[in-house]
Amino acid sequence: MDRGAKILIMGDESDTAMVGGVLSELLEAVRRGHTPDMSDFTYALDEARQKRTSELGAVLSEAPRALRRDMQIKPRTRGQKAYLDALKNYDVTLAIGPAGTGKTYLAVAAAVSALLNKDVNRLVLTRPAVEAGENLGFLPGDLEQKVHPYIRPLYDALYAMLDVERVRRLIEREMLEIAPLAFMRGRTLDHSFAILDEAQNTTPEQMKMFLTRLGEGAQAVITGDITQIDLPRGKESGLVEARRVLRGTPGVAIVELERGDVVRHPLVQGIVDAYEVYEAAEAANASQPPDSDDNTDE
């Protein structure tokens, strides 16, 4: 668009006001040096539908945060900005939200940044070994081969920021540890950045065990999606309990990401929406009493 050009918006008053608000926020982002793409426009439109356009331009134009000289990261949504702010300012952060919102990626990015900046001496990345009812004892191979499938996503996030050889050197120097949650029992994590991923699959006892591992100079991030719990039916998730117990605790941030914070393939947000609608309908049907048969013969 040429400098000085104008845009005429035609339609219903409410719709034109919404589109006008979106364009104003995107223009504010441009003035701050950001070049919006289609994902920015889609996100801005979704925020406008929920009447949350205020200061959106500042969110989209948030300055990148340096991980190292050749790598920067920046929030893509309002929720991600709140998440990164929490990682910067709190010793313990709970990040709860659906798939694709960047929970694990941003946590690992913050951890790598802390290690490279020498804010901590070690990274500890862990997950509970709970997947669709499988038991480690029934999987083939030695212990390392048994647990590898469970912690592979953490390696993937690391490889996106550090090359394979550097990750290997960090492990050899014991500056990086990736292990199942059960291996954390009895430990004290001093001057460490610890990440508990897939925390919706912890039991309350496991969650308390992990939280009480933190030592001097330590920081912890706990991530999970409470709509995808693989624990046995009737067993409460440690993440659900921790959200309830720790709310309002000094030094603890609880960030709840939403479907609007999904930054994967656009179809992922549609899938999340579809499941939310389906599960709400199923819950409503389950709460209705069965139909009675008034014509039953006596």
Coordinates of N, CA and C in Angstrom, one line a residue, residues 3-183:
R3 N 2.2 5.1 0.6 CA 2.2 6.0 1.8 C 1.1 7.0 1.6
G4 N 0.3 7.3 2.6 CA -0.8 8.2 2.5 C -2.1 7.6 2.0
A5 N -2.1 6.3 1.7 CA -3.3 5.7 1.2 C -4.3 5.5 2.3
K6 N -5.6 5.4 2.0 CA -6.7 5.3 3.0 C -7.4 4.0 2.7
I7 N -8.0 3.4 3.8 CA -8.8 2.2 3.6 C -10.3 2.6 4.0
L8 N -11.2 2.2 3.1 CA -12.6 2.4 3.4 C -13.2 1.0 3.8
I9 N -13.8 1.0 5.0 CA -14.4 -0.2 5.5 C -15.9 -0.1 5.4
M10 N -16.6 -1.0 4.8 CA -18.1 -0.9 4.6 C -18.7 -2.2 5.2
G11 N -19.8 -2.0 5.8 CA -20.5 -3.2 6.4 C -21.3 -2.7 7.6
D12 N -21.7 -3.7 8.4 CA -22.5 -3.4 9.7 C -21.6 -2.6 10.6
E13 N -22.2 -1.8 11.5 CA -21.5 -1.0 12.4 C -20.5 -1.7 13.3
S14 N -21.0 -2.8 13.8 CA -20.2 -3.6 14.7 C -19.0 -4.3 14.0
D15 N -19.3 -4.8 12.8 CA -18.2 -5.4 12.0 C -17.1 -4.4 11.6
T16 N -17.6 -3.3 11.1 CA -16.6 -2.3 10.6 C -15.8 -1.8 11.8
A17 N -16.4 -1.6 13.0 CA -15.7 -1.2 14.2 C -14.6 -2.2 14.5
M18 N -15.0 -3.5 14.4 CA -14.0 -4.5 14.8 C -12.8 -4.6 13.8
V19 N -13.1 -4.5 12.5 CA -12.1 -4.5 11.5 C -11.2 -3.2 11.7
G20 N -11.8 -2.1 12.0 CA -11.1 -0.9 12.2 C -10.1 -1.0 13.3
G21 N -10.6 -1.7 14.4 CA -9.7 -1.9 15.6 C -8.5 -2.8 15.3
V22 N -8.8 -3.8 14.5 CA -7.7 -4.7 14.1 C -6.7 -4.0 13.3
L23 N -7.1 -3.2 12.3 CA -6.2 -2.5 11.4 C -5.4 -1.5 12.2
S24 N -6.0 -0.8 13.2 CA -5.3 0.2 14.0 C -4.2 -0.5 14.8
E25 N -4.5 -1.7 15.4 CA -3.5 -2.4 16.2 C -2.4 -2.9 15.3
L26 N -2.7 -3.4 14.1 CA -1.6 -3.8 13.2 C -0.8 -2.6 12.7
L27 N -1.4 -1.5 12.5 CA -0.7 -0.3 12.1 C 0.2 0.2 13.3
E28 N -0.2 0.0 14.5 CA 0.6 0.4 15.7 C 1.8 -0.5 15.7
A29 N 1.6 -1.8 15.4 CA 2.8 -2.8 15.3 C 3.7 -2.4 14.2
V30 N 3.2 -1.9 13.1 CA 4.1 -1.5 12.0 C 4.9 -0.3 12.4
R31 N 4.3 0.7 13.1 CA 5.0 1.9 13.6 C 6.1 1.5 14.5
R32 N 5.9 0.4 15.2 CA 6.9 0.0 16.2 C 8.0 -0.9 15.6
G33 N 7.9 -1.0 14.2 CA 9.0 -1.7 13.5 C 8.7 -3.2 13.2
H34 N 7.5 -3.6 13.4 CA 7.1 -5.0 13.2 C 6.4 -5.1 11.8
T35 N 6.7 -6.2 11.1 CA 6.1 -6.5 9.8 C 5.1 -7.6 10.0
P36 N 3.8 -7.3 10.0 CA 2.8 -8.3 10.3 C 2.7 -9.3 9.2
D37 N 2.4 -10.6 9.5 CA 2.2 -11.6 8.5 C 0.7 -12.1 8.7
M38 N 0.3 -13.1 7.9 CA -1.0 -13.6 8.0 C -1.4 -14.1 9.3
S39 N -0.5 -14.8 10.0 CA -0.8 -15.3 11.3 C -1.1 -14.2 12.3
D40 N -0.4 -13.0 12.2 CA -0.6 -11.9 13.0 C -2.0 -11.4 12.8
F41 N -2.4 -11.3 11.5 CA -3.8 -10.8 11.2 C -4.8 -11.7 11.7
T42 N -4.6 -13.0 11.6 CA -5.6 -14.0 12.1 C -5.7 -13.9 13.6
Y43 N -4.6 -13.8 14.3 CA -4.6 -13.6 15.7 C -5.3 -12.4 16.1
A44 N -5.0 -11.2 15.5 CA -5.6 -10.0 15.8 C -7.1 -10.0 15.6
L45 N -7.6 -10.7 14.5 CA -9.0 -10.8 14.3 C -9.7 -11.6 15.4
D46 N -9.0 -12.7 15.8 CA -9.6 -13.5 16.8 C -9.7 -12.8 18.2
E47 N -8.6 -12.0 18.5 CA -8.7 -11.1 19.7 C -9.8 -10.1 19.6
A48 N -10.0 -9.5 18.4 CA -11.1 -8.5 18.3 C -12.4 -9.1 18.5
R49 N -12.6 -10.4 18.0 CA -13.9 -11.0 18.2 C -14.2 -11.2 19.7
Q50 N -13.1 -11.3 20.5 CA -13.3 -11.4 21.9 C -13.1 -10.1 22.7
K51 N -13.1 -9.0 21.8 CA -13.0 -7.7 22.4 C -11.8 -7.4 23.2
R52 N -10.6 -7.9 22.7 CA -9.4 -7.8 23.5 C -8.3 -7.2 22.6
T53 N -8.6 -6.2 21.8 CA -7.6 -5.6 20.9 C -6.7 -4.6 21.6
S54 N -7.0 -4.2 22.8 CA -6.3 -3.1 23.5 C -4.8 -3.6 23.7
E55 N -3.9 -2.7 23.3 CA -2.4 -2.9 23.4 C -1.9 -4.1 22.6
L56 N -2.7 -4.6 21.7 CA -2.3 -5.8 20.9 C -1.1 -5.4 20.0
G57 N -1.1 -4.2 19.5 CA 0.0 -3.8 18.6 C 1.3 -3.8 19.4
A58 N 1.3 -3.5 20.7 CA 2.5 -3.6 21.5 C 3.0 -5.1 21.7
V59 N 2.0 -6.0 21.8 CA 2.3 -7.4 21.9 C 3.0 -7.9 20.7
L60 N 2.4 -7.6 19.5 CA 2.9 -8.1 18.2 C 4.3 -7.6 17.9
S61 N 4.6 -6.3 18.4 CA 5.8 -5.7 18.1 C 6.8 -5.9 19.3
E62 N 6.5 -6.8 20.2 CA 7.5 -7.0 21.3 C 8.9 -7.3 20.8
A63 N 9.8 -6.7 21.4 CA 11.2 -6.9 20.9 C 11.7 -8.3 21.2
P64 N 12.4 -8.9 20.2 CA 12.9 -10.2 20.4 C 13.8 -10.3 21.6
R65 N 13.8 -11.4 22.3 CA 14.6 -11.7 23.5 C 15.7 -12.6 23.1
A66 N 16.9 -12.1 23.4 CA 18.1 -12.9 22.9 C 18.4 -14.1 23.7
L67 N 18.6 -15.2 23.1 CA 19.1 -16.4 23.7 C 20.6 -16.5 23.7
R68 N 21.1 -16.1 22.5 CA 22.5 -16.0 22.3 C 22.7 -15.1 21.1
R69 N 23.9 -14.9 20.7 CA 24.1 -13.9 19.6 C 23.4 -14.2 18.3
D70 N 23.3 -15.5 18.0 CA 22.7 -15.9 16.7 C 21.3 -16.4 16.9
M71 N 20.6 -16.2 18.0 CA 19.3 -16.7 18.2 C 18.5 -15.8 19.1
Q72 N 17.3 -15.5 18.6 CA 16.3 -14.7 19.4 C 15.0 -15.3 19.4
I73 N 14.2 -15.0 20.3 CA 12.8 -15.5 20.4 C 11.9 -14.4 20.8
K74 N 10.7 -14.4 20.3 CA 9.7 -13.3 20.7 C 8.3 -14.0 20.8
P75 N 7.5 -13.4 21.6 CA 6.1 -13.9 21.8 C 5.3 -13.6 20.5
R76 N 4.4 -14.6 20.2 CA 3.5 -14.4 19.1 C 2.1 -14.0 19.5
T77 N 1.8 -14.2 20.7 CA 0.5 -13.9 21.2 C 0.5 -13.2 22.6
R78 N -0.6 -12.7 23.0 CA -0.7 -12.1 24.3 C -0.4 -13.0 25.4
G79 N -0.8 -14.3 25.3 CA -0.6 -15.3 26.3 C 0.9 -15.7 26.4
Q80 N 1.6 -15.7 25.2 CA 3.0 -16.0 25.2 C 3.8 -14.9 25.8
K81 N 3.4 -13.7 25.6 CA 4.1 -12.6 26.3 C 4.0 -12.7 27.8
A82 N 2.8 -13.0 28.3 CA 2.6 -13.2 29.7 C 3.4 -14.3 30.3
Y83 N 3.6 -15.4 29.4 CA 4.4 -16.5 29.8 C 5.9 -16.2 29.9
L84 N 6.4 -15.5 28.9 CA 7.8 -15.1 28.9 C 8.1 -14.1 30.1
D85 N 7.1 -13.2 30.4 CA 7.3 -12.3 31.5 C 7.4 -13.1 32.8
A86 N 6.5 -14.1 32.9 CA 6.5 -14.9 34.1 C 7.9 -15.7 34.3
L87 N 8.3 -16.2 33.2 CA 9.6 -16.9 33.2 C 10.8 -16.0 33.6
K88 N 10.6 -14.8 33.3 CA 11.7 -13.8 33.7 C 11.6 -13.4 35.1
N89 N 10.4 -13.4 35.7 CA 10.2 -12.7 37.0 C 9.9 -13.6 38.1
Y90 N 9.6 -14.9 37.9 CA 9.2 -15.8 38.9 C 10.1 -17.1 39.0
D91 N 10.2 -17.6 40.2 CA 11.1 -18.8 40.4 C 10.3 -20.0 40.0
V92 N 9.0 -20.0 40.1 CA 8.2 -21.2 39.7 C 7.1 -20.7 38.8
T93 N 7.0 -21.3 37.6 CA 5.9 -21.0 36.7 C 5.2 -22.2 36.3
L94 N 3.8 -22.2 36.4 CA 3.0 -23.2 35.8 C 2.4 -22.7 34.5
A95 N 2.6 -23.4 33.4 CA 2.1 -23.0 32.1 C 1.1 -24.1 31.7
I96 N -0.2 -23.7 31.6 CA -1.2 -24.7 31.3 C -1.9 -24.3 30.1
G97 N -2.1 -25.2 29.1 CA -2.7 -24.8 27.9 C -2.7 -25.9 26.9
P98 N -3.5 -25.7 25.8 CA -3.6 -26.8 24.8 C -2.3 -27.0 23.9
A99 N -2.3 -28.0 23.1 CA -1.2 -28.3 22.2 C -1.0 -27.1 21.3
G100 N 0.3 -26.8 21.0 CA 0.7 -25.8 20.0 C 0.8 -24.4 20.6
T101 N 0.7 -24.2 21.9 CA 0.8 -22.9 22.4 C 2.2 -22.5 22.8
G102 N 3.2 -23.4 22.6 CA 4.6 -23.1 22.9 C 5.0 -23.3 24.3
K103 N 4.3 -24.0 25.1 CA 4.6 -24.3 26.5 C 6.0 -24.8 26.7
T104 N 6.3 -25.9 26.0 CA 7.6 -26.6 26.2 C 8.7 -25.8 25.5
Y105 N 8.4 -25.3 24.3 CA 9.5 -24.6 23.5 C 9.9 -23.4 24.2
L106 N 9.0 -22.6 24.7 CA 9.4 -21.3 25.4 C 10.1 -21.6 26.7
A107 N 9.7 -22.7 27.4 CA 10.4 -23.1 28.6 C 11.8 -23.5 28.4
V108 N 12.0 -24.3 27.3 CA 13.4 -24.8 27.0 C 14.2 -23.6 26.5
A109 N 13.6 -22.7 25.8 CA 14.3 -21.5 25.3 C 14.8 -20.7 26.5
A110 N 13.9 -20.5 27.5 CA 14.3 -19.7 28.7 C 15.4 -20.4 29.4
A111 N 15.4 -21.8 29.5 CA 16.4 -22.6 30.2 C 17.7 -22.5 29.5
V112 N 17.7 -22.6 28.2 CA 19.0 -22.5 27.4 C 19.6 -21.1 27.6
S113 N 18.7 -20.1 27.6 CA 19.2 -18.7 27.7 C 19.9 -18.6 29.1
A114 N 19.2 -19.1 30.2 CA 19.8 -19.0 31.5 C 21.1 -19.7 31.6
L115 N 21.2 -20.9 31.0 CA 22.5 -21.6 31.0 C 23.6 -20.9 30.3
L116 N 23.3 -20.4 29.1 CA 24.3 -19.7 28.3 C 24.7 -18.4 28.9
N117 N 23.8 -17.8 29.6 CA 24.1 -16.5 30.3 C 24.7 -16.8 31.7
K118 N 24.9 -18.1 32.0 CA 25.5 -18.5 33.3 C 24.7 -18.0 34.5
D119 N 23.4 -17.9 34.3 CA 22.5 -17.6 35.4 C 22.3 -18.9 36.3
V120 N 22.4 -20.0 35.6 CA 22.3 -21.3 36.3 C 23.5 -22.2 35.9
N121 N 23.8 -23.3 36.6 CA 24.9 -24.1 36.3 C 24.4 -25.4 35.5
R122 N 23.1 -25.7 35.5 CA 22.7 -26.9 35.0 C 21.2 -26.9 34.6
L123 N 20.9 -27.6 33.5 CA 19.5 -27.8 33.1 C 19.0 -29.2 33.4
V124 N 17.8 -29.2 34.0 CA 17.2 -30.6 34.3 C 15.8 -30.6 33.6
L125 N 15.7 -31.5 32.6 CA 14.4 -31.6 31.9 C 13.8 -33.0 32.2
T126 N 12.6 -33.0 32.6 CA 12.0 -34.3 33.0 C 10.5 -34.4 32.6
R127 N 10.1 -35.6 32.5 CA 8.7 -35.9 32.2 C 8.2 -37.1 33.0
P128 N 7.0 -37.2 33.3 CA 6.5 -38.5 33.9 C 6.4 -39.6 32.8
A129 N 6.8 -40.8 33.1 CA 6.7 -41.9 32.1 C 5.3 -42.5 32.1
V130 N 4.3 -41.7 31.6 CA 3.0 -42.2 31.5 C 2.4 -41.9 30.2
E131 N 2.2 -42.9 29.4 CA 1.6 -42.7 28.0 C 0.7 -43.8 27.7
A132 N -0.6 -43.5 27.6 CA -1.6 -44.4 27.2 C -1.6 -45.7 27.9
G133 N -1.3 -45.7 29.2 CA -1.4 -46.9 30.0 C -0.2 -47.9 29.8
E134 N 0.8 -47.5 29.1 CA 2.0 -48.4 29.0 C 2.8 -48.4 30.2
N135 N 3.6 -49.4 30.4 CA 4.4 -49.6 31.6 C 5.9 -49.8 31.1
L136 N 6.8 -49.1 31.7 CA 8.2 -49.2 31.3 C 8.7 -50.6 31.3
G137 N 8.2 -51.4 32.2 CA 8.7 -52.8 32.4 C 8.4 -53.6 31.2
F138 N 7.4 -53.3 30.4 CA 7.0 -54.1 29.3 C 7.5 -53.6 28.0
L139 N 8.3 -52.5 28.0 CA 8.9 -52.0 26.8 C 10.3 -52.7 26.5
P140 N 10.6 -53.0 25.3 CA 11.9 -53.7 25.0 C 13.1 -52.8 25.2
G141 N 14.3 -53.4 25.4 CA 15.5 -52.7 25.6 C 16.0 -52.4 27.0
D142 N 17.2 -51.8 27.1 CA 17.7 -51.4 28.4 C 16.9 -50.2 28.9
L143 N 17.3 -49.7 30.1 CA 16.6 -48.6 30.7 C 16.6 -47.4 29.8
E144 N 17.8 -47.0 29.3 CA 17.9 -45.8 28.4 C 16.9 -46.0 27.2
Q145 N 16.9 -47.1 26.6 CA 16.0 -47.4 25.5 C 14.5 -47.3 25.9
K146 N 14.2 -47.8 27.1 CA 12.9 -47.7 27.6 C 12.3 -46.3 27.7
V147 N 13.2 -45.4 28.3 CA 12.7 -44.1 28.6 C 12.8 -43.1 27.5
H148 N 13.6 -43.4 26.5 CA 13.9 -42.5 25.4 C 12.6 -42.0 24.7
P149 N 11.6 -42.9 24.4 CA 10.4 -42.3 23.7 C 9.7 -41.3 24.5
Y150 N 9.8 -41.4 25.8 CA 9.0 -40.5 26.7 C 9.7 -39.1 26.7
I151 N 11.0 -39.0 26.6 CA 11.7 -37.8 26.7 C 12.2 -37.2 25.4
R152 N 11.9 -37.9 24.3 CA 12.3 -37.5 23.0 C 11.8 -36.0 22.7
P153 N 10.6 -35.6 23.0 CA 10.1 -34.3 22.7 C 11.0 -33.2 23.3
L154 N 11.6 -33.5 24.5 CA 12.5 -32.6 25.1 C 13.8 -32.4 24.3
Y155 N 14.3 -33.6 23.8 CA 15.5 -33.5 22.9 C 15.1 -32.7 21.6
D156 N 13.9 -32.9 21.1 CA 13.6 -32.1 19.9 C 13.6 -30.6 20.1
A157 N 13.1 -30.2 21.3 CA 13.1 -28.8 21.6 C 14.5 -28.3 21.7
L158 N 15.4 -29.1 22.4 CA 16.8 -28.7 22.5 C 17.5 -28.6 21.2
Y159 N 17.3 -29.5 20.3 CA 17.9 -29.6 19.0 C 17.5 -28.4 18.1
A160 N 16.3 -27.8 18.4 CA 15.9 -26.6 17.7 C 16.7 -25.4 18.1
M161 N 17.4 -25.4 19.2 CA 18.2 -24.3 19.7 C 19.7 -24.5 19.8
L162 N 20.0 -25.8 20.0 CA 21.5 -26.2 20.1 C 21.7 -27.3 19.1
D163 N 22.9 -27.4 18.5 CA 23.2 -28.5 17.6 C 23.4 -29.8 18.5
V164 N 23.3 -30.9 17.8 CA 23.3 -32.2 18.5 C 24.6 -32.4 19.2
E165 N 25.8 -32.0 18.6 CA 27.0 -32.1 19.3 C 27.1 -31.3 20.6
R166 N 26.6 -30.1 20.6 CA 26.6 -29.3 21.8 C 25.8 -29.9 22.9
V167 N 24.6 -30.4 22.5 CA 23.8 -31.1 23.5 C 24.5 -32.3 24.1
R168 N 25.2 -33.0 23.3 CA 26.0 -34.2 23.8 C 27.1 -33.8 24.7
R169 N 27.7 -32.7 24.4 CA 28.8 -32.2 25.3 C 28.3 -31.7 26.6
L170 N 27.1 -31.1 26.6 CA 26.5 -30.6 27.9 C 26.1 -31.8 28.7
I171 N 25.6 -32.8 28.1 CA 25.2 -34.0 28.9 C 26.5 -34.7 29.5
E172 N 27.6 -34.8 28.7 CA 28.8 -35.4 29.2 C 29.4 -34.6 30.4
R173 N 29.2 -33.3 30.3 CA 29.7 -32.4 31.4 C 28.7 -32.3 32.6
E174 N 27.6 -33.0 32.5 CA 26.6 -33.0 33.5 C 26.0 -31.6 33.7
M175 N 26.0 -30.8 32.7 CA 25.3 -29.5 32.7 C 23.9 -29.6 32.2
L176 N 23.6 -30.8 31.6 CA 22.3 -31.0 31.1 C 21.8 -32.4 31.4
E177 N 20.7 -32.6 32.0 CA 20.1 -33.9 32.3 C 18.7 -34.0 31.8
I178 N 18.4 -35.1 31.1 CA 17.1 -35.3 30.6 C 16.7 -36.7 31.1
A179 N 15.7 -36.8 32.0 CA 15.4 -38.1 32.6 C 13.9 -38.1 33.0
P180 N 13.4 -39.3 33.2 CA 12.0 -39.5 33.7 C 11.9 -38.9 35.1
L181 N 10.7 -38.5 35.4 CA 10.4 -37.9 36.7 C 10.8 -38.7 37.9
A182 N 10.6 -40.0 37.8 CA 11.0 -40.9 38.9 C 12.4 -40.8 39.3
F183 N 13.3 -40.3 38.4 CA 14.7 -40.2 38.8 C 15.0 -39.0 39.6

